[in-house]
Amino acid sequence: MIDISFSPGGLAGARSGTPPPPSPTVRISAAQSRNEGNSGTAAFTYTVTRTATVGAAAVAWSFSPGTTSANDFAGGAYPTGGTVNLADGVATGTFTVSVAGDAAVEPDESFTVSIGAPSGYALGSPSSATGTILNDDVALPTIAKVVAAGDSITVAGGYLNAFTAAYPGVTLVNRSSGGRGVGTSANKSDGGNSLWGQFAVIVADAPDLLTILIGANDLRGAASAAAWQADLFGFIADVRAALPNVVVMVSTVLPVSSILVGDNTHNTRRTVVNPALRAAVGSQIHGVIPMGDHPVASTDAAWEAYPTAYTADGLHPTPAAHALYAQQYRAAVGSVVDKATATSPSFTFTDVNNIPLSQVTYAETLVTGMKLGNAASVSRSGAGDFKLAQGSYGTGPTAGAMNGDIVTSRVTASASPDTPVDHTLTIGATSDIFTVRTAASGPIALNTLAVWSDTAGNFNTSRTYPAVPFPAGRQLVCIAPNNGGVFDSVSIDGQACVLVASASEYQMWLAPFVAATAGNRSVAVARSAQAINNLDFYAMGLTEMGTGGTVSGSAFLASVYRADGAQAASGNVPIASGGLGVVFYKNEGTGAQAARFNLPAGWSVARDLGNNLYALTFGASQTPTITSLQYGVTMMVAGGFAK
């Protein structure tokens, strides 16, 4: 017989040999990499996780600099570590290391963060993680050669010549041609009229900077916007593989007039393509030349607002529009040639004075001088608002301003005389104040304006127009004969007018009376040397700004300036001492944009008279210079009016 028994002590001893349960653990999230950015800070955020949630826990974290330096971090100092406090029932928490953005070209750098185990916890895996700061700054080569490839539509205005004049030490090779689209990889180096067809030629040129200029026909011929983008970016990838150090910039796409071209495919696709080009900066391309984002290039709306921006085919920009795009080309490409490293542009407003009460005044700022690929935020404080490129007016902030972009400020002048209104615009870290000051009570202003045209053929040497609308005030009329020549006489309501100024096809006449009210008036014109056909009347009333009173007294000719030929024009237009005046500016030939001429400090457009004719108001005893930005025929007539 076998006796088997168990003692309580033995049983208890067996229990005492059981291992305890494992401790809960804490761990940190995985390593991460991030671009530092050009300004501000980039957040490296790490998550701490625990496996038990009963009770509170405090998890300490520490920092090791690795290959970084103190100025790589916010505030120019290394992070000091800290604690992640987890409340009862909470499993996770985070902490952040803030990296400072800069424009310096430097290697990728890394740091390490580690956590410790709070009481009652063990360290899990991983207990440390690295952070790699990726360099996103381009080491620009010296730009000795620029190749302009693509469609010649974007260079017909001569801005390659303008660029060469600004940078005589840079060789510029023009590989653009009419109708030259992107093509496909099947066309590679076949010598045809496409970018792909000219691949071997462009690579043989070995440019330091390649600018690709997109024409107006290209998008319509592609299967889709996505297919066109794939062909373009494929071409650029092959160029960069063959020329690893080349800088590639692409122009955003100009619009066409869907009315004249009869097809809106191009404009529909460019609304997809242009944002995609800007989004590709820093990856597929180094930068954009934002010609297609100019306020004048916003499809049919701009066609109506700027009727002379494009030629009659609805496709090609006029020299006037090309002059605007030339500024953008130089701003975007020139900043690369200059090796700009700034993260904010440099700009300065020219304040304006003697502005009519409550008049809306505009100022355009060309973004330039920033490092390649940088995009700055735009905001404003004070009066007015702004728009970036073709966006809507607002107060911001609005992100994404790049070299070559246009920021348009819009400010309404005060309703009180001699009162300033300040508009502060900020782009990146740069700010400037645009001050718009109204004129003191007394200077002459334009009352409501009537523009009236005779559309009926008339080939007599004299003609009476029985109902030309005039506003109240000092009665002034500028007459534009459709076929040039001068008039022998002009009368208003049977009273002979005084010829104030004459410049061939434009004349300024002043009635010998002051009208208290607006109304239709009879205008009779006559000339013996040439028959009269159609006429345009710019009928004005002159009033005293701030008082609303009418202007009486005599009128005198101050100056007439005229320039012929396809060149920019400038000239002095003196206003005699003691006089107050109005200047009529007309630019013919290829046309002009509203206020597309340089004005002296303190001047502004008082009224757009229509038909590319403008009135400017200013004080006495000034000798300003107006500089035309257009081609064709420029005429300026200044009249002074004594009170």
XYZ file of C-alpha atoms in Angstrom:
643
model
C 0.000 0.000 0.000
C 1.294 3.319 -0.983
C 0.410 6.357 1.091
C 0.226 9.606 -0.966
C -0.517 12.835 0.925
C -0.117 16.602 0.401
C 0.704 19.009 3.126
C -0.659 22.622 3.146
C 2.862 23.871 3.414
C 3.871 22.057 0.305
C 0.913 23.421 -1.593
C 1.706 26.933 -0.447
C 5.283 26.497 -1.526
C 4.135 25.560 -5.003
C 2.142 28.818 -5.249
C 5.094 30.967 -4.165
C 7.061 29.756 -7.193
C 4.603 31.344 -9.769
C 6.234 34.315 -11.694
C 4.558 37.786 -11.293
C 2.596 39.341 -14.237
C 4.659 41.536 -16.621
C 4.794 45.309 -16.051
C 2.892 47.597 -18.484
C 5.086 49.351 -21.043
C 5.455 52.739 -22.728
C 6.778 53.276 -26.235
C 7.346 56.116 -28.733
C 6.195 56.380 -32.361
C 8.500 55.663 -35.284
C 11.235 57.825 -36.764
C 10.139 60.545 -39.195
C 11.558 62.816 -41.885
C 10.272 66.236 -42.873
C 11.212 69.236 -45.026
C 12.303 72.168 -42.894
C 10.578 74.804 -45.069
C 11.877 78.218 -45.996
C 10.456 80.120 -43.038
C 8.391 79.587 -39.925
C 8.606 76.174 -38.279
C 8.067 72.536 -39.211
C 6.526 70.327 -36.500
C 8.021 66.914 -35.695
C 5.274 65.434 -33.500
C 5.831 62.154 -31.643
C 3.207 59.955 -29.947
C 3.781 58.216 -26.597
C 1.631 55.095 -26.004
C 1.181 53.009 -22.813
C -0.318 49.522 -22.554
C -2.191 50.116 -19.279
C -4.522 53.034 -18.626
C -5.357 52.635 -14.930
C -4.147 55.630 -13.003
C -2.168 58.666 -14.206
C 1.360 58.468 -15.581
C 4.050 61.050 -16.419
C 6.378 60.060 -19.269
C 9.579 62.100 -19.504
C 11.231 62.691 -22.873
C 14.735 63.924 -23.689
C 16.507 65.335 -26.731
C 19.868 64.497 -28.317
C 21.104 66.929 -31.045
C 22.808 64.414 -33.318
C 24.088 66.265 -36.407
C 21.894 69.335 -35.876
C 22.848 72.744 -34.536
C 20.893 74.991 -32.193
C 19.802 77.390 -34.977
C 17.996 74.509 -36.681
C 15.282 74.804 -34.026
C 12.667 77.366 -33.050
C 14.155 80.171 -31.008
C 17.700 79.229 -32.019
C 18.077 76.800 -29.089
C 18.026 73.046 -28.650
C 14.813 71.591 -27.201
C 15.192 70.850 -23.472
C 12.879 67.850 -23.324
C 9.751 67.640 -21.228
C 6.974 65.449 -19.863
C 3.885 63.887 -21.446
C 1.194 63.664 -18.756
C -1.338 60.876 -19.279
C -4.519 61.115 -17.228
C -6.356 58.133 -15.830
C -7.901 56.168 -18.675
C -5.791 57.897 -21.367
C -3.441 55.697 -23.413
C -1.637 58.181 -25.666
C -0.148 61.665 -25.645
C 2.146 63.708 -27.878
C 5.059 66.136 -27.797
C 6.486 68.276 -30.596
C 9.944 69.384 -31.679
C 9.739 72.599 -33.725
C 12.320 72.928 -36.508
C 13.090 76.386 -37.914
C 12.789 76.882 -41.670
C 15.579 78.625 -43.548
C 16.923 79.255 -47.022
C 20.374 77.778 -46.423
C 21.609 74.892 -48.536
C 22.873 72.234 -46.118
C 22.994 68.436 -45.745
C 20.122 66.473 -44.263
C 20.436 66.525 -40.459
C 19.042 64.292 -37.731
C 18.323 64.338 -34.005
C 17.025 61.759 -31.510
C 14.272 61.898 -28.911
C 13.983 59.267 -26.145
C 11.449 58.493 -23.431
C 11.873 57.148 -19.899
C 9.677 54.658 -18.061
C 7.502 56.110 -15.296
C 7.101 54.235 -12.000
C 5.401 50.875 -12.485
C 6.146 50.781 -16.230
C 8.846 49.228 -18.387
C 10.198 50.623 -21.646
C 8.665 49.126 -24.723
C 10.034 49.204 -28.252
C 10.893 51.640 -29.614
C 11.906 53.842 -26.725
C 13.684 56.371 -28.970
C 13.111 57.796 -32.437
C 15.066 59.927 -34.849
C 13.945 63.026 -36.679
C 15.563 63.784 -40.013
C 15.453 67.372 -41.241
C 15.431 67.175 -45.017
C 17.170 69.961 -46.901
C 14.650 71.487 -49.300
C 16.884 74.302 -50.517
C 18.395 74.247 -53.991
C 22.083 74.903 -54.491
C 21.755 77.096 -57.568
C 24.417 76.857 -60.214
C 25.813 79.958 -61.823
C 23.409 80.687 -64.665
C 25.550 81.310 -67.728
C 23.121 79.969 -70.344
C 19.320 80.109 -70.534
C 17.354 78.191 -73.152
C 13.789 79.304 -73.895
C 11.872 76.388 -75.395
C 8.255 75.926 -76.385
C 5.753 78.100 -78.220
C 6.903 81.459 -79.583
C 3.560 83.067 -78.678
C 5.014 83.901 -75.299
C 8.162 85.550 -76.632
C 6.792 87.532 -79.571
C 6.648 90.652 -77.410
C 10.426 90.684 -77.133
C 10.904 89.890 -73.471
C 13.758 87.583 -74.221
C 15.462 90.642 -75.647
C 14.495 92.586 -72.538
C 15.937 89.819 -70.359
C 19.185 89.808 -72.340
C 19.456 93.567 -71.934
C 19.056 93.195 -68.170
C 21.556 90.303 -67.980
C 24.157 90.895 -70.716
C 26.481 88.279 -69.218
C 23.954 85.478 -69.695
C 23.705 83.667 -73.031
C 20.078 83.205 -74.042
C 19.217 80.650 -76.710
C 15.709 80.842 -78.188
C 14.434 77.360 -79.075
C 10.791 78.418 -79.293
C 8.738 78.265 -82.462
C 5.182 79.030 -83.521
C 2.765 76.260 -82.571
C 5.425 74.237 -80.757
C 3.585 72.050 -78.289
C 4.796 69.393 -75.876
C 4.284 66.328 -78.083
C 4.754 62.820 -76.713
C 7.688 60.532 -75.978
C 7.062 58.912 -79.368
C 8.360 62.179 -80.877
C 11.581 62.140 -78.860
C 14.405 63.763 -80.851
C 12.597 63.363 -84.167
C 13.324 67.002 -85.051
C 9.630 67.873 -85.255
C 7.870 70.965 -83.961
C 7.396 69.801 -80.366
C 9.387 69.852 -77.144
C 9.893 66.106 -77.345
C 10.963 66.487 -80.975
C 13.625 69.019 -79.951
C 14.876 66.952 -77.005
C 18.323 66.220 -78.462
C 18.808 69.839 -79.518
C 17.904 71.167 -76.061
C 20.151 68.669 -74.279
C 23.017 69.527 -76.652
C 22.555 73.180 -75.727
C 23.428 72.175 -72.142
C 21.559 75.053 -70.475
C 21.978 75.964 -66.844
C 18.352 77.118 -66.867
C 15.574 75.851 -69.137
C 12.401 77.922 -69.395
C 9.460 76.194 -71.051
C 6.905 78.582 -72.522
C 3.437 77.147 -73.091
C 1.411 78.338 -76.075
C -2.299 78.789 -76.591
C -2.845 75.886 -79.005
C -1.199 73.169 -76.971
C -3.911 72.122 -74.544
C -6.639 71.867 -77.160
C -4.688 69.263 -79.096
C -4.068 66.952 -76.139
C -6.292 64.020 -75.260
C -6.913 65.523 -71.828
C -5.356 67.875 -69.302
C -3.944 64.877 -67.422
C -2.413 63.419 -70.584
C -0.831 66.767 -71.431
C 0.663 67.044 -67.933
C 2.052 63.528 -68.144
C 3.746 64.325 -71.475
C 5.199 67.581 -70.121
C 6.496 66.130 -66.868
C 7.856 63.096 -68.722
C 9.822 65.409 -71.019
C 11.159 67.364 -68.042
C 12.148 64.151 -66.217
C 14.170 62.999 -69.226
C 15.851 66.407 -69.534
C 16.784 66.374 -65.850
C 18.130 62.837 -66.171
C 20.345 63.956 -69.061
C 21.272 67.271 -67.376
C 21.225 66.613 -63.604
C 22.121 70.193 -62.671
C 19.691 72.019 -64.953
C 17.090 74.322 -63.392
C 13.670 73.964 -65.064
C 10.967 76.645 -64.957
C 7.613 76.465 -66.756
C 5.279 79.316 -67.638
C 1.688 78.968 -66.543
C -0.688 78.845 -69.488
C -2.157 81.981 -71.077
C -5.861 82.081 -71.961
C -7.527 82.483 -75.332
C -10.777 84.251 -76.131
C -13.358 81.497 -76.324
C -15.582 83.992 -78.135
C -13.171 84.608 -80.999
C -11.552 81.177 -81.056
C -14.917 79.463 -80.754
C -13.662 76.743 -78.418
C -13.348 76.845 -74.632
C -11.439 73.550 -74.265
C -8.149 75.346 -73.742
C -9.476 77.654 -71.027
C -11.238 74.808 -69.225
C -8.074 72.722 -69.162
C -5.813 75.573 -68.060
C -7.870 75.874 -64.853
C -6.604 72.370 -64.090
C -3.100 72.694 -65.495
C -2.020 76.000 -63.944
C -2.625 74.951 -60.313
C -0.904 71.635 -61.113
C 2.173 73.466 -62.403
C 2.387 75.541 -59.250
C 1.911 72.424 -57.109
C 4.758 70.712 -58.987
C 7.301 73.301 -57.813
C 9.867 71.533 -55.668
C 9.219 68.111 -57.182
C 8.922 67.866 -60.981
C 9.994 71.475 -61.654
C 12.012 74.106 -59.829
C 9.739 77.092 -60.422
C 6.996 78.697 -62.486
C 6.865 81.874 -64.568
C 3.292 82.910 -63.701
C 2.358 84.740 -66.905
C -0.889 82.800 -67.150
C -1.748 84.000 -63.629
C -1.435 87.718 -64.393
C -4.672 89.640 -63.651
C -4.839 90.553 -67.338
C -4.870 86.859 -68.295
C -8.040 85.650 -66.595
C -9.892 84.379 -69.654
C -12.936 86.182 -71.052
C -13.438 88.318 -67.956
C -10.022 89.874 -68.587
C -10.808 90.142 -72.265
C -13.657 92.454 -71.360
C -11.689 94.367 -68.727
C -8.568 94.699 -70.896
C -9.875 94.747 -74.474
C -6.460 95.431 -75.967
C -4.555 92.670 -74.176
C -4.966 90.307 -77.123
C -4.993 90.753 -80.851
C -8.069 90.308 -83.002
C -7.490 86.558 -83.408
C -8.226 86.064 -79.708
C -5.014 84.084 -79.375
C -1.925 86.284 -79.444
C -1.081 88.894 -76.807
C -0.489 92.434 -78.005
C 2.826 94.200 -77.343
C 0.993 95.948 -74.481
C 0.282 92.600 -72.804
C 3.742 91.279 -73.662
C 5.237 94.243 -71.801
C 3.422 93.043 -68.675
C 4.524 89.435 -69.120
C 8.110 90.605 -69.700
C 8.160 91.985 -66.173
C 7.055 88.611 -64.821
C 9.668 86.725 -66.856
C 12.415 88.954 -65.544
C 11.125 88.731 -61.957
C 10.923 84.927 -61.945
C 13.972 84.055 -64.045
C 16.063 87.000 -62.901
C 15.696 85.946 -59.268
C 17.316 82.618 -60.185
C 20.146 84.282 -62.100
C 20.682 86.583 -59.115
C 20.785 83.535 -56.800
C 18.200 85.129 -54.534
C 18.037 83.560 -51.073
C 15.425 85.754 -49.410
C 12.200 84.167 -48.177
C 10.274 87.426 -48.631
C 10.237 89.841 -51.578
C 11.409 93.425 -51.408
C 8.813 95.997 -52.457
C 7.959 99.641 -51.848
C 4.711 101.460 -52.541
C 4.543 104.900 -54.093
C 2.008 106.866 -52.103
C -0.562 108.952 -53.990
C -1.959 112.387 -53.207
C -4.648 114.710 -54.538
C -7.051 111.814 -55.041
C -10.746 112.637 -55.619
C -12.998 111.960 -52.662
C -14.074 108.318 -52.231
C -12.264 107.226 -55.402
C -11.131 103.599 -55.634
C -7.368 103.478 -56.208
C -5.312 100.443 -57.235
C -1.626 99.584 -56.821
C 0.139 96.534 -58.256
C 3.072 94.836 -56.525
C 5.334 92.524 -58.543
C 6.705 89.729 -56.357
C 10.430 89.272 -56.985
C 13.732 88.620 -55.254
C 12.792 85.437 -53.377
C 14.680 82.176 -53.453
C 13.738 79.662 -56.132
C 10.619 77.673 -55.258
C 9.652 79.833 -52.293
C 5.992 80.735 -51.791
C 5.050 83.540 -49.392
C 1.794 84.354 -47.638
C 0.037 87.672 -48.340
C -2.075 89.651 -45.880
C -3.120 93.208 -45.204
C -4.082 95.454 -42.318
C -5.740 98.850 -42.286
C -7.875 100.026 -45.182
C -8.692 98.277 -48.442
C -8.144 94.742 -49.611
C -6.037 92.846 -52.164
C -6.012 89.932 -54.550
C -3.186 87.569 -55.451
C -2.854 86.897 -59.179
C -6.362 86.153 -60.491
C -7.954 85.467 -57.119
C -10.772 87.368 -55.483
C -10.300 90.494 -53.401
C -10.062 89.846 -49.685
C -8.059 90.654 -46.566
C -6.089 87.396 -46.385
C -3.979 85.748 -45.394
C -3.572 84.152 -48.820
C -0.794 81.614 -49.364
C 1.305 80.888 -52.422
C 2.814 84.154 -53.767
C 5.772 83.264 -56.011
C 8.292 85.298 -57.975
C 6.534 86.932 -60.904
C 3.099 87.009 -59.272
C 1.095 90.239 -59.141
C -0.573 91.380 -55.911
C -3.193 94.074 -56.551
C -4.107 96.378 -53.665
C -7.479 98.155 -53.754
C -8.116 101.165 -51.542
C -11.063 103.567 -51.385
C -9.996 107.146 -50.672
C -11.495 109.068 -47.792
C -14.758 110.937 -48.216
C -13.131 113.963 -46.536
C -10.676 116.418 -48.140
C -6.949 116.242 -47.325
C -7.319 112.951 -45.438
C -4.965 109.962 -45.698
C -6.030 106.319 -45.743
C -3.366 103.682 -45.032
C -3.247 100.180 -46.503
C -0.505 97.925 -45.116
C 0.399 94.983 -47.352
C 2.536 92.129 -46.028
C 4.167 89.523 -48.270
C 6.118 86.965 -46.282
C 7.924 89.018 -43.657
C 8.016 92.245 -45.712
C 5.483 95.016 -45.170
C 4.919 98.454 -46.620
C 2.207 101.072 -46.299
C 0.280 102.398 -49.291
C -1.098 105.819 -48.384
C -3.925 107.339 -50.414
C -4.555 111.006 -49.552
C -7.467 113.029 -50.857
C -6.957 116.508 -52.239
C -7.533 119.570 -50.118
C -10.700 121.507 -50.823
C -10.253 123.589 -53.935
C -8.477 121.587 -56.694
C -10.499 120.881 -59.796
C -12.100 117.488 -60.182
C -14.077 115.861 -62.967
C -17.781 115.809 -62.482
C -19.818 112.969 -63.985
C -18.590 112.312 -67.493
C -20.573 111.722 -70.662
C -19.004 109.947 -73.650
C -21.086 110.249 -76.768
C -20.409 108.967 -80.279
C -21.914 109.815 -83.634
C -22.343 106.531 -85.458
C -24.083 107.877 -88.564
C -21.956 108.553 -91.639
C -21.658 112.241 -92.429
C -19.406 113.635 -95.127
C -20.197 117.337 -94.884
C -17.716 119.962 -93.763
C -20.048 121.081 -90.986
C -22.475 119.271 -88.743
C -24.721 120.002 -85.778
C -25.259 117.310 -83.169
C -28.447 118.362 -81.367
C -28.298 116.251 -78.194
C -24.851 115.647 -76.710
C -25.168 114.883 -72.948
C -23.095 117.148 -70.675
C -22.698 117.058 -66.890
C -22.886 120.173 -64.752
C -19.813 122.312 -64.153
C -17.283 124.080 -66.345
C -18.148 122.822 -69.816
C -15.200 121.108 -71.462
C -15.260 118.802 -74.456
C -12.539 116.708 -76.041
C -13.418 115.823 -79.640
C -11.872 112.893 -81.492
C -12.439 113.037 -85.260
C -12.404 109.538 -86.627
C -10.193 110.495 -89.588
C -7.909 113.054 -87.964
C -7.646 116.691 -88.925
C -8.637 119.773 -86.946
C -11.807 121.823 -86.633
C -12.123 125.451 -87.555
C -14.852 126.051 -84.998
C -16.875 124.377 -82.278
C -19.876 125.825 -80.476
C -22.030 124.590 -77.599
C -25.630 125.791 -77.495
C -24.745 128.425 -80.085
C -21.875 129.883 -78.054
C -18.417 129.719 -79.591
C -15.894 127.576 -77.729
C -12.235 128.370 -77.137
C -9.657 125.954 -78.578
C -7.556 125.013 -75.577
C -5.313 122.386 -77.183
C -4.977 120.532 -80.471
C -2.922 117.501 -81.411
C -4.020 116.373 -84.840
C -6.923 113.985 -84.241
C -7.705 115.200 -80.694
C -8.828 118.679 -79.703
C -9.829 120.222 -76.400
C -12.464 122.987 -76.495
C -13.885 125.042 -73.621
C -17.351 126.600 -73.548
C -17.611 130.259 -72.435
C -20.175 129.409 -69.754
C -20.573 127.381 -66.573
C -23.601 125.060 -66.397
C -25.403 124.671 -63.103
C -27.180 121.489 -64.162
C -26.573 118.562 -66.462
C -28.419 118.232 -69.749
C -28.255 117.634 -73.471
C -26.576 120.399 -75.445
C -26.289 121.182 -79.114
C -22.741 120.916 -80.466
C -21.863 122.331 -83.886
C -18.531 121.597 -85.560
C -17.038 122.788 -88.820
C -13.840 122.454 -90.812
C -13.099 123.495 -94.331
C -10.138 121.277 -95.141
C -11.761 117.895 -94.655
C -15.230 116.367 -94.485
C -16.593 115.128 -91.183
C -17.440 111.487 -90.643
C -18.038 109.961 -87.198
C -17.062 111.803 -84.014
C -16.469 110.934 -80.357
C -17.296 113.566 -77.744
C -15.797 113.371 -74.269
C -17.990 115.893 -72.498
C -17.000 116.958 -68.997
C -17.968 119.310 -66.238
C -15.196 120.633 -63.984
C -16.029 121.202 -60.301
C -14.079 122.169 -57.200
C -13.171 119.073 -55.241
C -14.486 119.032 -51.698
C -16.972 121.855 -52.232
C -18.939 120.696 -55.249
C -18.889 124.257 -56.574
C -18.408 124.930 -60.276
C -15.224 126.380 -61.744
C -15.302 129.686 -63.569
C -12.517 131.837 -65.017
C -10.303 131.494 -68.065
C -8.552 128.534 -69.683
C -5.117 128.324 -71.213
C -2.999 125.800 -73.059
C -0.262 124.333 -70.933
C 1.308 121.711 -73.191
C 0.788 119.293 -76.020
C 3.030 116.272 -76.343
C 2.975 113.724 -79.127
C 5.203 110.797 -80.088
C 4.950 108.626 -83.180
C 6.447 105.258 -83.922
C 6.479 101.782 -82.412
C 8.402 102.702 -79.294
C 7.715 103.669 -75.717
C 7.236 107.394 -75.266
C 7.749 109.937 -72.522
C 7.549 113.685 -72.305
C 7.225 116.614 -69.943
C 3.752 118.069 -69.540
C 4.128 121.328 -67.567
C 1.198 122.907 -65.775
C 1.601 126.680 -65.466
C 1.897 128.347 -62.081
C -1.450 129.224 -60.600
C -3.337 126.854 -62.836
C -5.145 123.632 -62.115
C -5.540 121.069 -64.817
C -6.720 117.953 -66.521
C -4.553 115.836 -68.826
C -5.965 113.699 -71.617
C -3.825 110.729 -72.507
C -4.408 108.654 -75.620
C -2.395 105.732 -76.936
C -3.330 104.285 -80.316
C -1.937 101.696 -82.696
C -1.735 98.448 -80.735
C -3.829 99.771 -77.858
C -3.267 100.438 -74.148
C -4.458 99.156 -70.816
C -6.233 101.189 -68.174
C -3.508 103.172 -66.405
C -0.781 101.171 -68.147
C 1.631 104.058 -68.027
C 3.950 105.340 -65.335
C 2.727 108.313 -63.328
C 4.777 110.671 -61.192
C 4.445 110.507 -57.422
C 1.178 112.034 -56.305
C -0.654 111.420 -59.556
C -3.473 109.028 -60.191
C -6.122 108.333 -62.772
C -9.069 110.530 -61.878
C -11.392 108.939 -64.390
C -11.268 106.340 -67.148
C -12.953 108.114 -70.021
C -13.299 104.986 -72.105
C -11.770 104.213 -75.486
C -8.303 104.207 -73.880
C -8.555 107.884 -72.972
C -7.838 108.937 -69.387
C -8.092 112.061 -67.286
C -5.559 112.863 -64.572
C -6.031 115.525 -61.929
C -3.244 117.325 -60.113
C -2.298 120.612 -58.497
C -0.698 123.738 -59.872
C 2.935 124.475 -60.690
C 3.922 120.878 -61.382
C 6.125 119.663 -64.201
C 5.516 115.918 -64.245
C 6.656 113.310 -66.727
C 4.323 110.625 -68.019
C 6.083 107.558 -69.393
C 4.143 105.329 -71.758
C 4.534 101.581 -71.430
C 2.962 100.981 -74.809
C 3.807 101.021 -78.473
C 2.126 103.100 -81.144
C 1.095 106.731 -81.041
C 0.930 108.568 -77.748
C -0.721 111.948 -77.230
C -1.031 113.976 -74.050
C -2.863 117.298 -73.830
C -2.739 119.432 -70.686
C -5.142 122.270 -69.998
C -4.902 124.710 -67.102
C -7.935 126.420 -65.591
C -7.744 129.518 -63.438
C -10.401 129.875 -60.738
